[in-house]
Coordinates of C-alpha atoms in Angstrom, one line a residue:
Chain Z
X1 CA 19.2 5.3 20.2
X2 CA 16.5 6.9 18.0
X3 CA 14.7 4.7 15.4
X4 CA 16.8 4.2 12.3
X5 CA 15.9 6.3 9.3
X6 CA 15.6 3.2 7.1
X7 CA 12.4 2.1 8.9
X8 CA 10.5 5.4 8.3
X9 CA 10.3 4.5 4.6
X10 CA 11.0 0.8 4.4
X11 CA 11.3 -0.2 0.7
X12 CA 10.9 -4.0 0.7
X13 CA 10.6 -4.8 -3.0
X14 CA 11.2 -3.4 -6.5
X15 CA 10.4 -4.9 -9.8
X16 CA 9.2 -4.1 -13.3
X17 CA 5.7 -5.5 -14.1
X18 CA 6.5 -8.8 -15.9
X19 CA 4.8 -10.1 -19.0
X20 CA 3.4 -13.2 -17.2
X21 CA 1.6 -10.9 -14.7
X22 CA -0.6 -8.9 -17.1
X23 CA -3.9 -9.6 -18.8
X24 CA -4.6 -9.4 -22.5
X25 CA -4.9 -5.6 -22.2
X26 CA -1.4 -5.4 -20.7
X27 CA -2.6 -4.5 -17.2
X28 CA -1.4 -6.1 -14.0
X29 CA -3.9 -8.8 -12.9
X30 CA -5.4 -8.5 -9.4
X31 CA -3.6 -11.6 -8.1
X32 CA -0.2 -10.4 -9.2
X33 CA -0.5 -7.2 -7.2
X34 CA -0.7 -9.6 -4.3
X35 CA 2.3 -11.6 -5.6
X36 CA 4.4 -8.4 -5.6
X37 CA 3.2 -7.8 -2.0
X38 CA 4.0 -11.4 -1.2
X39 CA 7.6 -11.0 -2.3
X40 CA 7.7 -7.8 -0.2
X41 CA 6.6 -9.9 2.8
X42 CA 9.4 -12.4 2.1
X43 CA 11.9 -9.5 2.2
X44 CA 10.3 -8.1 5.3
X45 CA 10.6 -11.5 6.9
X46 CA 14.3 -11.5 6.2
X47 CA 14.6 -8.0 7.5
X48 CA 13.2 -9.1 10.9
X49 CA 15.5 -12.1 11.0
X50 CA 13.0 -14.9 10.3
X51 CA 14.6 -17.4 7.9
X52 CA 12.6 -20.6 7.0
X53 CA 15.5 -22.4 5.5
X54 CA 18.0 -21.6 8.3
X55 CA 15.8 -22.0 11.4
X56 CA 12.5 -23.6 10.3
X57 CA 10.4 -20.6 11.2
X58 CA 8.3 -18.6 8.8
X59 CA 5.4 -16.1 8.6
X60 CA 2.1 -17.4 7.5
X61 CA -0.5 -15.0 6.1
X62 CA -3.7 -15.4 8.1
X63 CA -5.7 -12.7 6.4
X64 CA -5.2 -9.9 3.9
X65 CA -7.1 -6.9 2.5
X66 CA -6.3 -5.3 -0.8
X67 CA -7.4 -2.0 -2.3
X68 CA -6.8 -1.5 -6.0
X69 CA -6.5 2.2 -6.9
X70 CA -4.8 2.4 -10.2
X71 CA -4.1 0.2 -13.2
X72 CA -0.4 -0.7 -13.7
X73 CA 0.9 -1.5 -17.1
X74 CA 3.4 -4.0 -18.4
X75 CA 7.0 -2.9 -17.9
X76 CA 6.3 -0.3 -15.3
X77 CA 8.9 -0.1 -12.5
X78 CA 7.2 -0.4 -9.2
X79 CA 8.2 -0.5 -5.5
X80 CA 6.6 -1.7 -2.3
X81 CA 6.9 0.2 1.0
X82 CA 6.0 -1.6 4.2
X83 CA 4.9 -0.4 7.6
X84 CA 4.4 -2.3 10.9
X85 CA 1.0 -1.2 12.0
X86 CA 1.0 -3.4 15.1
X87 CA 2.5 -6.5 16.5
X88 CA 2.3 -8.8 19.5
X89 CA 4.6 -11.7 20.5
X90 CA 3.4 -14.0 17.7
X91 CA 1.7 -11.8 15.1
X92 CA 2.5 -8.7 13.0
X93 CA 0.1 -6.5 11.1
X94 CA 1.8 -5.0 8.1
X95 CA 0.7 -2.4 5.6
X96 CA 2.2 -2.6 2.1
X97 CA 1.7 0.1 -0.5
X98 CA 2.6 -0.1 -4.2
X99 CA 4.2 3.0 -5.9
X100 CA 5.9 4.0 -9.1
X101 CA 9.6 4.1 -8.1
X102 CA 10.2 7.1 -5.9
X103 CA 6.6 8.5 -6.2
X104 CA 4.3 8.9 -3.2
X105 CA 1.0 8.2 -5.0
X106 CA -0.5 4.8 -3.8
X107 CA -1.3 2.4 -6.7
X108 CA -2.6 -0.3 -4.4
X109 CA -2.5 -1.0 -0.7
X110 CA -2.6 -4.3 1.3
X111 CA -3.1 -4.8 5.0
X112 CA -2.0 -8.2 6.2
X113 CA -2.0 -10.2 9.4
X114 CA 1.0 -12.5 9.6
X115 CA 1.6 -15.2 12.1
X116 CA 5.0 -16.4 13.2
X117 CA 5.1 -20.2 12.8
X118 CA 7.4 -23.0 13.8
X119 CA 7.4 -25.1 10.7
X120 CA 8.3 -28.2 12.7
X121 CA 4.7 -28.3 14.0
X122 CA 3.6 -26.4 12.1
X123 CA 2.4 -24.4 15.1
X124 CA 2.4 -20.7 16.1
X125 CA 5.5 -19.5 17.9
X126 CA 6.7 -16.5 19.8
X127 CA 9.1 -14.3 17.9
X128 CA 12.8 -14.4 18.9
X129 CA 14.0 -11.4 20.9
X130 CA 16.0 -10.0 18.0
X131 CA 12.9 -10.1 15.8
X132 CA 10.8 -8.4 18.5
X133 CA 13.4 -5.6 18.8
X134 CA 13.3 -4.9 15.0
X135 CA 9.5 -5.0 15.1
X136 CA 9.5 -2.5 18.0
X137 CA 12.0 -0.3 16.2
X138 CA 10.0 -0.2 13.0
X139 CA 6.7 0.4 14.8
X140 CA 8.3 3.3 16.7
X141 CA 9.9 4.8 13.6
X142 CA 6.6 4.7 11.7
X143 CA 3.9 5.5 14.3
X144 CA 3.9 9.2 13.7
X145 CA 3.7 8.8 9.9
X146 CA 0.3 9.8 8.3
X147 CA -2.5 7.2 9.0
X148 CA -2.5 4.2 6.8
X149 CA -5.5 5.2 4.7
X150 CA -6.7 1.8 3.6
X151 CA -6.2 -0.1 6.8
X152 CA -9.0 -1.2 9.1
X153 CA -11.6 -1.3 6.4
X154 CA -14.6 -3.5 5.9
X155 CA -15.0 -4.3 2.3
X156 CA -18.6 -3.1 2.0
X157 CA -18.2 0.2 3.8
X158 CA -18.2 2.1 0.5
X159 CA -21.6 0.7 -0.4
X160 CA -23.7 1.9 2.5
X161 CA -26.6 4.1 1.5
X162 CA -26.4 3.4 -2.2
X163 CA -29.6 3.5 -4.2
X164 CA -30.9 0.6 -6.4
X165 CA -28.9 -2.0 -4.6
X166 CA -29.8 -5.6 -3.7
X167 CA -28.3 -6.5 -0.3
X168 CA -25.7 -3.7 -0.3
X169 CA -27.2 -1.4 2.2
X170 CA -27.0 -3.4 5.4
Chain R
X1 CA -39.9 -19.4 -12.3
X2 CA -37.9 -20.3 -9.1
X3 CA -34.2 -19.7 -9.1
X4 CA -32.3 -22.3 -10.9
X5 CA -30.5 -24.9 -8.8
X6 CA -27.2 -24.3 -10.5
X7 CA -26.9 -20.9 -8.7
X8 CA -27.3 -22.4 -5.2
X9 CA -23.9 -24.0 -5.4
X10 CA -22.2 -22.2 -8.2
X11 CA -18.8 -23.9 -9.0
X12 CA -16.8 -21.4 -11.0
X13 CA -13.4 -22.9 -11.2
X14 CA -11.6 -26.3 -10.7
X15 CA -7.9 -26.9 -10.9
X16 CA -5.1 -29.0 -9.5
X17 CA -2.5 -26.9 -7.5
X18 CA 0.3 -26.3 -10.0
X19 CA 4.0 -26.5 -9.4
X20 CA 4.5 -22.8 -10.2
X21 CA 2.1 -21.8 -7.5
X22 CA 3.8 -23.5 -4.5
X23 CA 6.7 -22.4 -2.2
X24 CA 9.8 -24.5 -1.5
X25 CA 7.7 -26.5 1.0
X26 CA 5.2 -27.5 -1.6
X27 CA 2.4 -25.3 -0.2
X28 CA 0.3 -22.9 -2.2
X29 CA 1.6 -19.4 -1.9
X30 CA -0.8 -16.7 -0.6
X31 CA -0.9 -14.8 -4.0
X32 CA -1.8 -18.0 -5.9
X33 CA -4.9 -18.6 -3.8
X34 CA -6.0 -15.2 -5.2
X35 CA -5.0 -16.2 -8.7
X36 CA -7.3 -19.2 -8.4
X37 CA -10.1 -16.9 -7.2
X38 CA -9.2 -14.5 -10.0
X39 CA -9.8 -17.2 -12.6
X40 CA -13.1 -18.0 -10.8
X41 CA -14.0 -14.3 -11.2
X42 CA -13.3 -14.6 -15.0
X43 CA -15.7 -17.6 -15.2
X44 CA -18.3 -15.7 -13.1
X45 CA -18.0 -12.7 -15.5
X46 CA -18.7 -15.0 -18.4
X47 CA -21.6 -16.6 -16.5
X48 CA -23.3 -13.1 -16.2
X49 CA -22.6 -12.3 -19.8
X50 CA -19.8 -9.8 -19.5
X51 CA -17.2 -10.4 -22.3
X52 CA -14.2 -8.1 -22.6
X53 CA -13.2 -9.2 -26.0
X54 CA -16.7 -9.3 -27.5
X55 CA -18.2 -6.1 -26.1
X56 CA -15.4 -4.1 -24.5
X57 CA -16.8 -4.4 -21.0
X58 CA -15.2 -6.1 -18.0
X59 CA -15.2 -6.4 -14.2
X60 CA -12.4 -4.6 -12.3
X61 CA -11.6 -5.6 -8.7
X62 CA -11.9 -2.6 -6.5
X63 CA -11.2 -4.3 -3.2
X64 CA -10.7 -7.7 -1.9
X65 CA -10.4 -9.5 1.5
X66 CA -8.9 -13.0 1.9
X67 CA -8.9 -15.4 4.8
X68 CA -6.4 -18.3 4.7
X69 CA -7.7 -21.2 6.7
X70 CA -5.7 -24.3 5.6
X71 CA -2.5 -25.0 3.7
X72 CA -3.0 -26.6 0.3
X73 CA -0.4 -28.8 -1.2
X74 CA 1.0 -29.3 -4.7
X75 CA -1.3 -31.4 -6.9
X76 CA -4.4 -31.1 -4.7
X77 CA -7.6 -30.9 -6.8
X78 CA -9.5 -27.8 -5.6
X79 CA -12.7 -26.0 -6.6
X80 CA -14.1 -22.5 -6.1
X81 CA -17.7 -21.9 -5.3
X82 CA -19.1 -18.4 -5.8
X83 CA -21.9 -16.4 -4.2
X84 CA -23.4 -13.1 -5.0
X85 CA -23.6 -11.3 -1.7
X86 CA -25.0 -8.1 -3.1
X87 CA -25.1 -6.0 -6.2
X88 CA -26.3 -2.7 -7.5
X89 CA -26.5 -1.4 -11.1
X90 CA -22.7 -1.1 -11.5
X91 CA -21.1 -3.3 -8.8
X92 CA -21.3 -6.8 -7.5
X93 CA -20.0 -8.1 -4.2
X94 CA -19.0 -11.7 -4.6
X95 CA -17.8 -14.3 -2.1
X96 CA -15.5 -17.1 -3.3
X97 CA -14.7 -20.1 -1.2
X98 CA -12.0 -22.7 -2.0
X99 CA -12.6 -26.4 -1.3
X100 CA -11.3 -29.8 -2.0
X101 CA -13.4 -31.1 -4.8
X102 CA -16.8 -31.9 -3.5
X103 CA -16.0 -31.2 0.1
X104 CA -17.7 -28.5 2.2
X105 CA -14.8 -27.5 4.4
X106 CA -13.5 -24.0 3.5
X107 CA -9.8 -23.8 2.8
X108 CA -9.8 -20.1 2.0
X109 CA -12.4 -17.4 1.5
X110 CA -12.4 -14.2 -0.5
X111 CA -14.9 -11.3 -0.5
X112 CA -14.5 -9.0 -3.5
X113 CA -16.1 -5.8 -4.7
X114 CA -16.2 -5.8 -8.5
X115 CA -17.0 -2.8 -10.7
X116 CA -18.5 -3.1 -14.2
X117 CA -16.3 -1.1 -16.5
X118 CA -16.6 0.1 -20.1
X119 CA -13.1 -0.4 -21.3
X120 CA -13.4 2.3 -23.9
X121 CA -13.1 4.9 -21.2
X122 CA -12.2 3.2 -19.1
X123 CA -15.2 4.3 -17.0
X124 CA -17.8 2.6 -14.7
X125 CA -20.9 1.4 -16.6
X126 CA -24.4 0.1 -15.7
X127 CA -24.7 -3.6 -16.3
X128 CA -26.8 -4.8 -19.2
X129 CA -30.4 -6.0 -18.5
X130 CA -29.4 -9.6 -19.1
X131 CA -26.5 -9.4 -16.7
X132 CA -28.7 -7.8 -14.0
X133 CA -31.3 -10.6 -14.4
X134 CA -28.6 -13.2 -13.8
X135 CA -27.2 -11.3 -10.8
X136 CA -30.8 -11.1 -9.4
X137 CA -31.4 -14.8 -10.0
X138 CA -28.1 -15.8 -8.3
X139 CA -28.7 -13.4 -5.4
X140 CA -32.2 -14.9 -4.8
X141 CA -31.1 -18.5 -5.1
X142 CA -28.3 -18.0 -2.5
X143 CA -29.8 -15.5 0.0
X144 CA -31.2 -18.2 2.3
X145 CA -27.9 -20.2 2.3
X146 CA -25.9 -20.1 5.6
X147 CA -24.2 -16.7 6.2
X148 CA -20.9 -16.1 4.5
X149 CA -18.7 -16.6 7.5
X150 CA -15.7 -14.5 6.4
X151 CA -17.5 -11.6 4.8
X152 CA -17.8 -8.2 6.3
X153 CA -14.7 -8.5 8.4
X154 CA -12.1 -5.9 9.4
X155 CA -8.7 -7.4 9.3
X156 CA -7.8 -6.6 12.9
X157 CA -11.0 -7.8 14.6
X158 CA -9.3 -11.0 15.8
X159 CA -6.7 -8.9 17.6
X160 CA -8.8 -6.9 20.0
X161 CA -8.0 -7.4 23.6
X162 CA -4.8 -9.3 23.1
X163 CA -2.1 -9.1 25.7
X164 CA 1.4 -8.0 25.1
X165 CA 0.5 -6.2 21.9
X166 CA 1.9 -3.0 20.4
X167 CA -0.9 -1.1 18.7
X168 CA -3.2 -4.1 18.2
X169 CA -5.8 -3.2 20.9
X170 CA -7.5 -0.2 19.5

């Protein structure tokens, strides 16, 4: 059948910004944006049927890129939406965006490359057929959505051609 | 005079891996690698003379890239070394690497673009002359070190040309 609607806007995590995540100014610290995305990855992993405690497989983060677009204050209710940008038989490239609940503005974005791992090695492992089917379904449901604006970036792209720089204009 | 030796291998943070940073397998969770790098950024900020509480200026992370190379277990003593890859009058591009204490092997690497901000706006602000002098000194001391291996990457570079992929081979 057609891709299920739930994958077009896949909400993987919702939380208020907790007191232990903010700096002395009451703003979410950079690392805790990633913690929120990390909990979203846990939920995504469950959604594709990978369960470390049941079957000794997990997703390891190989690499991740974050863009911080807006400050987020203590107590704010936020949610993470997740897209499958790509996958092969062992890896999945996801794109998480952070939002105020129900709002489209992107507060932060994170592109991540995740590797399916057999914890008994640990060694990389091919996804099970059920997981591959869910990954395909999510990919198909989302591929006609607007481009993932902060994916595929090099960190220093914004710096090219700046004046008065030391080493920034390579 | 010549660049000070302390900048050639600038150790910005040391810590054991704490219990609240590990998953149920006793391994450091992805977000807490970034928390360790975030504390290293705080120390780096102090080293260049930017003090949020004294003079209402700070460094905001605009963007960051992380590469996870090795698992790190509960209780392991780790240290962060920091390089100034580039800077201009408002921004500095740093490169943090995580190591076992005194060891050269890289456990994880993070390239970050930091913006100097006047918290009274908040708005971007030119670094003070003293901060610029330290940034120049660090940049000069480190520019002939071996290349920062995980800097300048796009997240999906490793995926090009893979077989059996959905969307990975652009």
